[in-house]
Amino acid sequence: MTGRRSGPPVGLRHAVLIAIAALAAVAANLASPACAAEADFYAGKAIQLLIGFSAGGGYDAYGRLLAHHMGRHIPGNPRLVAQNMPGAGSLKAVNYLYNVAPRDGTAFAGFAPGVVVEPLLGRSEGAQFEAPSFTWLGSISREVSVCAFIKAAGIRSWPDMQTKPSVIGASGGGAESDVFPNVLRRLFNLPFKIVTGYPGGTEIILAMERHEVDGRCGWSWTSLLSRSKALLENKQIDLTLQIGLAKDKALPDVPLIMDLTDDALKKAALKLIVSRQMIARPFAAPPGLPAERARLLRAAFDATMRDAEFLGEASRLSLDVDPVGGAEVETLLKEIYASPREVVKLATELVRDTP
C-alpha cells in the first residue's frame, strides 16, 4: 500500500524524522519572514479545528495533536482550538465545513476519509458538499484497518467470519466502521448484522466490552495500538482480517482483504473502496479560501509534519506519522473520481446498505 509498510519500525522512523526536523528548523530560521499581511491577519486569532468524532478515539487524538503544534507554523501564531463535532460518521462536520464554516482560513476539520468518497459510490444521502472543492491540507498518516472481535464472540479467524453470525458496531454515515463491514457482507455473503449510530470508536469498543455487539471492522490499526493496546495484550480481542492495499508488517498472519478474491473486477472495486486508507487522517479547510491563505495553511501543515516537538509527542502517544501532502490528497481524489464506470458501479453495489 505504501512504502511505510516495508520500511523501518515506527520508533526508528520517528527518530529519523525528528533528526530531519531539527535540520529543517535551522533552515527555517534562515528563511525570509512570512508575509506580513498574513501575520497581521492571524495575530491574536483562534482557528477552529473541528474533529468529526467524539472524544477519546483515534481521530480525536490526531486532531488534538495537530492543534497543539500547527499554530507555531502559521504567521501570527494563532491558537488552534480543537472542537468535537460527532455525527453520522463525521458527515455532520464535513457538511458544516463546506456550508457554514468561515472561508477565511480560521476553520478546518479532520474527518473520516470515506465520507468524501461516498457520493461517488451512490451514498450521497445527507451529503451537502463537493469533495474536490475542499482545500485539502493533507493527511497525517496512511493506514491499515482491522476487523476485531471480542473474545466471547468466538470469532477468531476469517473462516469463522464466513460461518458464524455476528453483530458489528458502526458509526454510520460513510465511516470506515460502516462501509467495510457492508462491503464484506455483500462481497462474501457474511452473516453480519450491522448496528450503526455509535458516535465514535470509543463507544463501539464499550459496546463490545458490554457484549452489545461482537466486533468492529474498519478499526484503525494504529489507533488500536495507541488507544486500546491493552485489549490486545490481555487477549480480549481476536484480529481476523486487515483492510488495506498491502499488509502491515506487524500483522503477517492476518489475512488481507485484497487477497480474498482473484476476480479482476472485484479487485478493482475493492481497490477503489480501500484506497481511502491512503489518506487515513485527512484535514481540509472549506472551499474558496484566498489562494495565498490556502498555500500558507498547506505549508504550515507540511512544516508541522516535520516538527521535532510534534513528532516527539506523536511517538510518546504511539500515533503513527506517515504524512501525505495536500496536493497528493487532491490528486488521489481526482483519480478516484475518474475511475472506470464498471468499477464504480460494482463498488457502489458493494457499499450500499442492506438489511
Tab-separated table of C-alpha atoms in Angstrom:
chain	number	residue	atom	x	y	z
A	1	MET	CA	0.000	0.000	0.000
A	2	THR	CA	2.735	2.454	0.935
A	3	GLY	CA	6.446	2.490	1.425
A	4	ARG	CA	5.759	2.648	5.130
A	5	ARG	CA	4.692	-0.977	5.267
A	6	SER	CA	8.081	-2.273	4.161
A	7	GLY	CA	10.131	0.473	5.810
A	8	PRO	CA	11.712	0.827	9.256
A	9	PRO	CA	9.786	0.356	12.503
A	10	VAL	CA	7.658	3.255	13.729
A	11	GLY	CA	10.090	4.173	16.525
A	12	LEU	CA	13.104	4.320	14.203
A	13	ARG	CA	11.118	6.257	11.597
A	14	HIS	CA	10.145	8.829	14.245
A	15	ALA	CA	13.800	9.189	15.291
A	16	VAL	CA	14.896	9.810	11.698
A	17	LEU	CA	12.067	12.299	11.116
A	18	ILE	CA	12.933	14.156	14.323
A	19	ALA	CA	16.572	14.496	13.206
A	20	ILE	CA	15.449	15.822	9.819
A	21	ALA	CA	13.037	18.174	11.561
A	22	ALA	CA	15.852	19.662	13.633
A	23	LEU	CA	17.759	20.500	10.448
A	24	ALA	CA	14.595	21.928	8.898
A	25	ALA	CA	14.122	24.184	11.902
A	26	VAL	CA	17.607	25.619	11.456
A	27	ALA	CA	16.894	26.262	7.785
A	28	ALA	CA	13.591	27.912	8.647
A	29	ASN	CA	15.340	30.374	10.909
A	30	LEU	CA	17.459	31.460	7.959
A	31	ALA	CA	14.495	31.835	5.603
A	32	SER	CA	12.772	35.101	4.759
A	33	PRO	CA	9.896	36.212	7.042
A	34	ALA	CA	6.337	35.182	6.216
A	35	CYS	CA	4.069	37.655	4.517
A	36	ALA	CA	3.393	40.499	6.967
A	37	ALA	CA	-0.220	40.794	5.830
A	38	GLU	CA	-0.926	37.155	6.715
A	39	ALA	CA	0.835	37.528	10.057
A	40	ASP	CA	-1.316	40.561	10.786
A	41	PHE	CA	-4.437	38.601	9.824
A	42	TYR	CA	-3.738	35.669	12.151
A	43	ALA	CA	-2.161	37.547	15.078
A	44	GLY	CA	-4.362	37.145	18.154
A	45	LYS	CA	-6.881	34.938	16.330
A	46	ALA	CA	-8.081	31.422	17.123
A	47	ILE	CA	-8.513	28.772	14.426
A	48	GLN	CA	-11.341	26.287	14.886
A	49	LEU	CA	-10.178	22.706	14.301
A	50	LEU	CA	-13.268	20.518	14.071
A	51	ILE	CA	-12.978	16.805	14.834
A	52	GLY	CA	-15.738	14.753	13.245
A	53	PHE	CA	-15.926	12.171	16.034
A	54	SER	CA	-16.373	12.045	19.800
A	55	ALA	CA	-13.543	12.460	22.284
A	56	GLY	CA	-11.218	9.599	23.125
A	57	GLY	CA	-10.811	7.883	19.755
A	58	GLY	CA	-8.082	7.931	17.144
A	59	TYR	CA	-9.429	10.867	15.116
A	60	ASP	CA	-9.678	12.880	18.319
A	61	ALA	CA	-6.091	12.038	19.290
A	62	TYR	CA	-4.694	13.061	15.906
A	63	GLY	CA	-6.771	16.240	15.767
A	64	ARG	CA	-5.680	17.408	19.198
A	65	LEU	CA	-2.071	16.559	18.442
A	66	LEU	CA	-2.198	18.747	15.321
A	67	ALA	CA	-3.957	21.547	17.218
A	68	HIS	CA	-1.174	21.523	19.794
A	69	HIS	CA	1.586	22.216	17.271
A	70	MET	CA	0.420	23.660	13.955
A	71	GLY	CA	-0.100	27.216	15.193
A	72	ARG	CA	3.666	27.692	15.521
A	73	HIS	CA	3.984	27.349	11.751
A	74	ILE	CA	1.313	29.892	10.802
A	75	PRO	CA	2.351	33.566	10.586
A	76	GLY	CA	1.000	35.409	13.609
A	77	ASN	CA	0.976	32.164	15.647
A	78	PRO	CA	-2.808	31.800	16.034
A	79	ARG	CA	-4.188	29.444	18.666
A	80	LEU	CA	-5.811	26.256	17.318
A	81	VAL	CA	-8.890	25.200	19.282
A	82	ALA	CA	-9.975	21.573	18.866
A	83	GLN	CA	-13.729	21.023	18.960
A	84	ASN	CA	-15.515	17.690	18.655
A	85	MET	CA	-18.475	17.615	16.263
A	86	PRO	CA	-19.575	13.956	16.079
A	87	GLY	CA	-22.439	12.772	13.956
A	88	ALA	CA	-23.130	10.341	11.085
A	89	GLY	CA	-19.574	9.064	10.843
A	90	SER	CA	-18.205	12.665	10.669
A	91	LEU	CA	-20.644	13.749	7.910
A	92	LYS	CA	-22.016	16.438	10.228
A	93	ALA	CA	-18.584	18.059	10.499
A	94	VAL	CA	-17.929	17.806	6.754
A	95	ASN	CA	-21.257	19.446	5.878
A	96	TYR	CA	-20.582	22.194	8.398
A	97	LEU	CA	-17.115	22.771	6.975
A	98	TYR	CA	-18.479	23.117	3.434
A	99	ASN	CA	-21.571	25.199	4.125
A	100	VAL	CA	-21.165	27.098	7.398
A	101	ALA	CA	-17.514	27.439	8.435
A	102	PRO	CA	-15.814	30.742	7.558
A	103	ARG	CA	-13.830	30.684	4.320
A	104	ASP	CA	-11.008	32.869	5.530
A	105	GLY	CA	-8.567	30.312	6.921
A	106	THR	CA	-9.862	30.350	10.503
A	107	ALA	CA	-11.506	26.919	10.376
A	108	PHE	CA	-10.625	23.454	9.138
A	109	ALA	CA	-11.529	19.900	10.096
A	110	GLY	CA	-10.386	16.318	10.439
A	111	PHE	CA	-12.818	13.552	9.485
A	112	ALA	CA	-13.179	10.025	8.111
A	113	PRO	CA	-11.717	9.798	4.592
A	114	GLY	CA	-14.574	7.646	3.385
A	115	VAL	CA	-17.104	10.435	3.844
A	116	VAL	CA	-15.774	12.360	0.851
A	117	VAL	CA	-15.743	9.245	-1.348
A	118	GLU	CA	-19.282	8.152	-0.537
A	119	PRO	CA	-21.100	10.451	-3.006
A	120	LEU	CA	-19.139	8.820	-5.854
A	121	LEU	CA	-20.359	5.447	-4.619
A	122	GLY	CA	-24.018	6.357	-4.549
A	123	ARG	CA	-24.208	7.072	-0.824
A	124	SER	CA	-24.943	10.769	-1.084
A	125	GLU	CA	-27.865	10.953	1.345
A	126	GLY	CA	-27.214	13.828	3.710
A	127	ALA	CA	-24.071	14.916	1.850
A	128	GLN	CA	-24.073	18.663	1.186
A	129	PHE	CA	-20.649	19.140	-0.382
A	130	GLU	CA	-18.490	18.531	-3.448
A	131	ALA	CA	-15.347	16.697	-2.324
A	132	PRO	CA	-12.927	18.069	-4.958
A	133	SER	CA	-13.776	21.615	-3.910
A	134	PHE	CA	-12.347	21.386	-0.396
A	135	THR	CA	-9.000	22.990	0.357
A	136	TRP	CA	-7.019	19.858	1.195
A	137	LEU	CA	-4.243	20.393	3.740
A	138	GLY	CA	-3.016	16.799	3.895
A	139	SER	CA	-3.236	13.598	5.926
A	140	ILE	CA	-1.125	12.795	8.975
A	141	SER	CA	-0.944	9.094	8.169
A	142	ARG	CA	-1.774	6.264	5.835
A	143	GLU	CA	-3.461	3.247	7.283
A	144	VAL	CA	-4.401	-0.386	7.537
A	145	SER	CA	-7.619	-1.187	9.380
A	146	VAL	CA	-8.658	-4.453	11.004
A	147	CYS	CA	-11.682	-6.497	11.887
A	148	ALA	CA	-11.608	-7.395	15.575
A	149	PHE	CA	-13.974	-9.427	17.721
A	150	ILE	CA	-14.368	-9.605	21.463
A	151	LYS	CA	-13.105	-12.958	22.720
A	152	ALA	CA	-16.514	-14.074	23.963
A	153	ALA	CA	-17.898	-13.909	20.410
A	154	GLY	CA	-15.830	-16.951	19.446
A	155	ILE	CA	-14.877	-15.487	16.055
A	156	ARG	CA	-11.133	-15.940	15.774
A	157	SER	CA	-10.453	-16.268	12.040
A	158	TRP	CA	-11.641	-15.418	8.535
A	159	PRO	CA	-13.422	-18.793	8.219
A	160	ASP	CA	-15.254	-18.007	11.472
A	161	MET	CA	-16.394	-14.691	9.984
A	162	GLN	CA	-17.754	-16.612	6.983
A	163	THR	CA	-19.720	-19.152	9.010
A	164	LYS	CA	-20.691	-17.694	12.399
A	165	PRO	CA	-23.377	-14.994	12.713
A	166	SER	CA	-22.165	-11.812	14.410
A	167	VAL	CA	-23.215	-8.277	15.284
A	168	ILE	CA	-20.917	-5.458	14.128
A	169	GLY	CA	-20.877	-1.994	15.702
A	170	ALA	CA	-20.564	1.019	13.383
A	171	SER	CA	-20.778	4.810	13.319
A	172	GLY	CA	-22.713	5.040	10.050
A	173	GLY	CA	-22.698	7.873	7.556
A	174	GLY	CA	-19.801	6.609	5.472
A	175	ALA	CA	-17.305	5.941	8.264
A	176	GLU	CA	-14.945	3.013	7.760
A	177	SER	CA	-16.673	1.158	10.609
A	178	ASP	CA	-19.833	1.157	8.486
A	179	VAL	CA	-18.511	0.855	4.924
A	180	PHE	CA	-16.095	-2.034	5.315
A	181	PRO	CA	-18.472	-4.483	7.049
A	182	ASN	CA	-21.098	-3.693	4.393
A	183	VAL	CA	-18.585	-4.446	1.640
A	184	LEU	CA	-17.533	-7.697	3.296
A	185	ARG	CA	-21.120	-8.760	3.849
A	186	ARG	CA	-22.130	-8.201	0.237
A	187	LEU	CA	-18.996	-9.465	-1.499
A	188	PHE	CA	-18.518	-12.608	0.594
A	189	ASN	CA	-22.070	-13.219	1.884
A	190	LEU	CA	-21.023	-12.913	5.512
A	191	PRO	CA	-23.654	-13.437	8.232
A	192	PHE	CA	-23.268	-9.913	9.649
A	193	LYS	CA	-25.825	-7.774	11.385
A	194	ILE	CA	-24.556	-4.169	11.413
A	195	VAL	CA	-25.706	-1.808	14.170
A	196	THR	CA	-24.997	1.844	13.317
A	197	GLY	CA	-25.320	5.080	15.237
A	198	TYR	CA	-22.379	4.981	17.637
A	199	PRO	CA	-20.772	8.454	17.881
A	200	GLY	CA	-17.243	7.091	17.541
A	201	GLY	CA	-14.787	4.289	18.145
A	202	THR	CA	-14.778	4.719	21.916
A	203	GLU	CA	-18.483	3.917	22.097
A	204	ILE	CA	-18.123	0.909	19.781
A	205	ILE	CA	-15.382	-0.523	21.991
A	206	LEU	CA	-17.582	-0.061	25.061
A	207	ALA	CA	-20.411	-1.844	23.240
A	208	MET	CA	-18.051	-4.746	22.528
A	209	GLU	CA	-16.988	-4.929	26.171
A	210	ARG	CA	-20.628	-4.881	27.241
A	211	HIS	CA	-21.444	-7.598	24.676
A	212	GLU	CA	-23.941	-5.366	22.900
A	213	VAL	CA	-22.012	-6.081	19.699
A	214	ASP	CA	-19.485	-8.773	18.847
A	215	GLY	CA	-16.934	-6.820	16.879
A	216	ARG	CA	-15.809	-3.982	14.712
A	217	CYS	CA	-14.474	-3.809	11.146
A	218	GLY	CA	-12.600	-0.770	9.856
A	219	TRP	CA	-10.768	-0.237	13.157
A	220	SER	CA	-7.570	1.723	12.532
A	221	TRP	CA	-4.605	-0.470	13.449
A	222	THR	CA	-2.536	2.468	14.698
A	223	SER	CA	-5.497	3.775	16.686
A	224	LEU	CA	-5.973	0.352	18.238
A	225	LEU	CA	-2.309	0.283	19.253
A	226	SER	CA	-2.310	3.807	20.654
A	227	ARG	CA	-5.701	3.824	22.394
A	228	SER	CA	-6.693	0.207	23.088
A	229	LYS	CA	-3.486	-1.814	23.166
A	230	ALA	CA	-4.491	-3.404	26.474
A	231	LEU	CA	-7.271	-5.276	24.675
A	232	LEU	CA	-4.610	-6.984	22.570
A	233	GLU	CA	-2.134	-7.545	25.384
A	234	ASN	CA	-4.829	-9.027	27.620
A	235	LYS	CA	-6.072	-11.183	24.728
A	236	GLN	CA	-9.572	-9.759	24.949
A	237	ILE	CA	-9.947	-9.440	21.178
A	238	ASP	CA	-9.137	-11.522	18.102
A	239	LEU	CA	-7.938	-9.948	14.843
A	240	THR	CA	-9.441	-11.733	11.859
A	241	LEU	CA	-8.830	-9.517	8.815
A	242	GLN	CA	-6.820	-6.466	7.747
A	243	ILE	CA	-8.172	-3.907	5.318
A	244	GLY	CA	-5.678	-2.060	3.143
A	245	LEU	CA	-3.899	-2.253	-0.195
A	246	ALA	CA	-0.976	-4.155	1.371
A	247	LYS	CA	-0.366	-5.983	4.624
A	248	ASP	CA	1.033	-4.252	7.658
A	249	LYS	CA	4.350	-5.904	8.525
A	250	ALA	CA	3.176	-6.234	12.135
A	251	LEU	CA	0.271	-8.470	11.008
A	252	PRO	CA	1.849	-11.096	8.733
A	253	ASP	CA	-0.582	-13.840	9.740
A	254	VAL	CA	-3.788	-11.794	9.487
A	255	PRO	CA	-5.445	-12.175	6.034
A	256	LEU	CA	-5.604	-9.130	3.750
A	257	ILE	CA	-8.889	-8.152	2.123
A	258	MET	CA	-7.204	-7.763	-1.288
A	259	ASP	CA	-6.157	-11.419	-1.203
A	260	LEU	CA	-9.676	-12.779	-0.692
A	261	THR	CA	-10.627	-12.739	-4.388
A	262	ASP	CA	-8.886	-13.331	-7.719
A	263	ASP	CA	-11.650	-11.722	-9.784
A	264	ALA	CA	-10.135	-8.712	-11.617
A	265	LEU	CA	-13.261	-6.546	-11.471
A	266	LYS	CA	-13.836	-7.289	-7.795
A	267	LYS	CA	-10.210	-6.465	-7.040
A	268	ALA	CA	-10.513	-3.138	-8.876
A	269	ALA	CA	-13.689	-2.279	-6.963
A	270	LEU	CA	-12.043	-3.209	-3.671
A	271	LYS	CA	-9.056	-1.042	-4.579
A	272	LEU	CA	-11.368	1.911	-5.194
A	273	ILE	CA	-13.072	1.407	-1.841
A	274	VAL	CA	-9.922	0.667	0.153
A	275	SER	CA	-7.850	3.467	-1.407
A	276	ARG	CA	-9.273	5.807	1.249
A	277	GLN	CA	-6.785	4.164	3.610
A	278	MET	CA	-4.067	6.118	1.796
A	279	ILE	CA	-5.460	9.250	3.461
A	280	ALA	CA	-6.349	7.797	6.832
A	281	ARG	CA	-6.276	11.051	8.844
A	282	PRO	CA	-7.197	13.829	6.391
A	283	PHE	CA	-7.608	17.504	7.195
A	284	ALA	CA	-9.262	20.066	4.953
A	285	ALA	CA	-10.371	23.685	5.015
A	286	PRO	CA	-13.527	24.964	3.323
A	287	PRO	CA	-13.550	25.655	-0.404
A	288	GLY	CA	-12.955	29.129	-1.738
A	289	LEU	CA	-10.114	30.197	0.528
A	290	PRO	CA	-7.926	33.022	-0.781
A	291	ALA	CA	-5.108	31.357	-2.735
A	292	GLU	CA	-2.296	32.720	-0.579
A	293	ARG	CA	-4.014	31.653	2.633
A	294	ALA	CA	-4.638	28.154	1.279
A	295	ARG	CA	-0.970	27.909	0.317
A	296	LEU	CA	0.031	29.130	3.752
A	297	LEU	CA	-2.105	26.556	5.580
A	298	ARG	CA	-0.777	23.732	3.414
A	299	ALA	CA	2.770	24.866	4.096
A	300	ALA	CA	2.038	25.061	7.830
A	301	PHE	CA	0.607	21.532	7.795
A	302	ASP	CA	3.682	20.217	5.969
A	303	ALA	CA	6.016	22.032	8.366
A	304	THR	CA	4.171	20.544	11.341
A	305	MET	CA	4.726	17.046	9.943
A	306	ARG	CA	8.480	17.775	10.153
A	307	ASP	CA	8.338	19.499	13.545
A	308	ALA	CA	10.522	17.781	16.141
A	309	GLU	CA	8.156	18.560	19.027
A	310	PHE	CA	5.160	17.293	17.056
A	311	LEU	CA	6.981	14.079	16.134
A	312	GLY	CA	8.179	13.585	19.674
A	313	GLU	CA	4.675	13.877	21.097
A	314	ALA	CA	3.298	11.588	18.384
A	315	SER	CA	5.909	8.996	19.324
A	316	ARG	CA	5.042	9.235	23.025
A	317	LEU	CA	1.356	8.762	22.172
A	318	SER	CA	2.141	5.859	19.796
A	319	LEU	CA	0.485	7.786	16.955
A	320	ASP	CA	1.952	6.897	13.586
A	321	VAL	CA	3.071	9.769	11.366
A	322	ASP	CA	3.381	8.965	7.665
A	323	PRO	CA	2.150	12.181	6.050
A	324	VAL	CA	0.527	12.803	2.703
A	325	GLY	CA	0.630	16.381	1.392
A	326	GLY	CA	-2.434	18.352	0.418
A	327	ALA	CA	-1.565	18.280	-3.295
A	328	GLU	CA	-1.229	14.475	-3.182
A	329	VAL	CA	-4.588	14.124	-1.441
A	330	GLU	CA	-6.151	16.343	-4.094
A	331	THR	CA	-4.605	14.227	-6.867
A	332	LEU	CA	-5.800	10.981	-5.277
A	333	LEU	CA	-9.372	12.259	-5.109
A	334	LYS	CA	-9.284	13.281	-8.755
A	335	GLU	CA	-8.078	9.779	-9.685
A	336	ILE	CA	-10.795	8.161	-7.585
A	337	TYR	CA	-13.497	10.278	-9.198
A	338	ALA	CA	-12.127	9.324	-12.652
A	339	SER	CA	-12.442	5.558	-12.050
A	340	PRO	CA	-13.945	3.442	-14.893
A	341	ARG	CA	-17.735	3.252	-14.892
A	342	GLU	CA	-17.915	-0.523	-14.391
A	343	VAL	CA	-15.585	-0.352	-11.384
A	344	VAL	CA	-17.619	2.444	-9.814
A	345	LYS	CA	-20.828	0.508	-10.466
A	346	LEU	CA	-19.599	-2.590	-8.611
A	347	ALA	CA	-18.052	-0.560	-5.812
A	348	THR	CA	-21.362	1.268	-5.444
A	349	GLU	CA	-23.215	-2.029	-5.132
A	350	LEU	CA	-20.744	-3.242	-2.508
A	351	VAL	CA	-21.006	-0.228	-0.206
A	352	ARG	CA	-24.780	0.012	-0.452
A	353	ASP	CA	-26.606	-0.535	2.842
A	354	THR	CA	-28.552	-3.768	3.082
A	355	PRO	CA	-30.924	-5.025	5.767
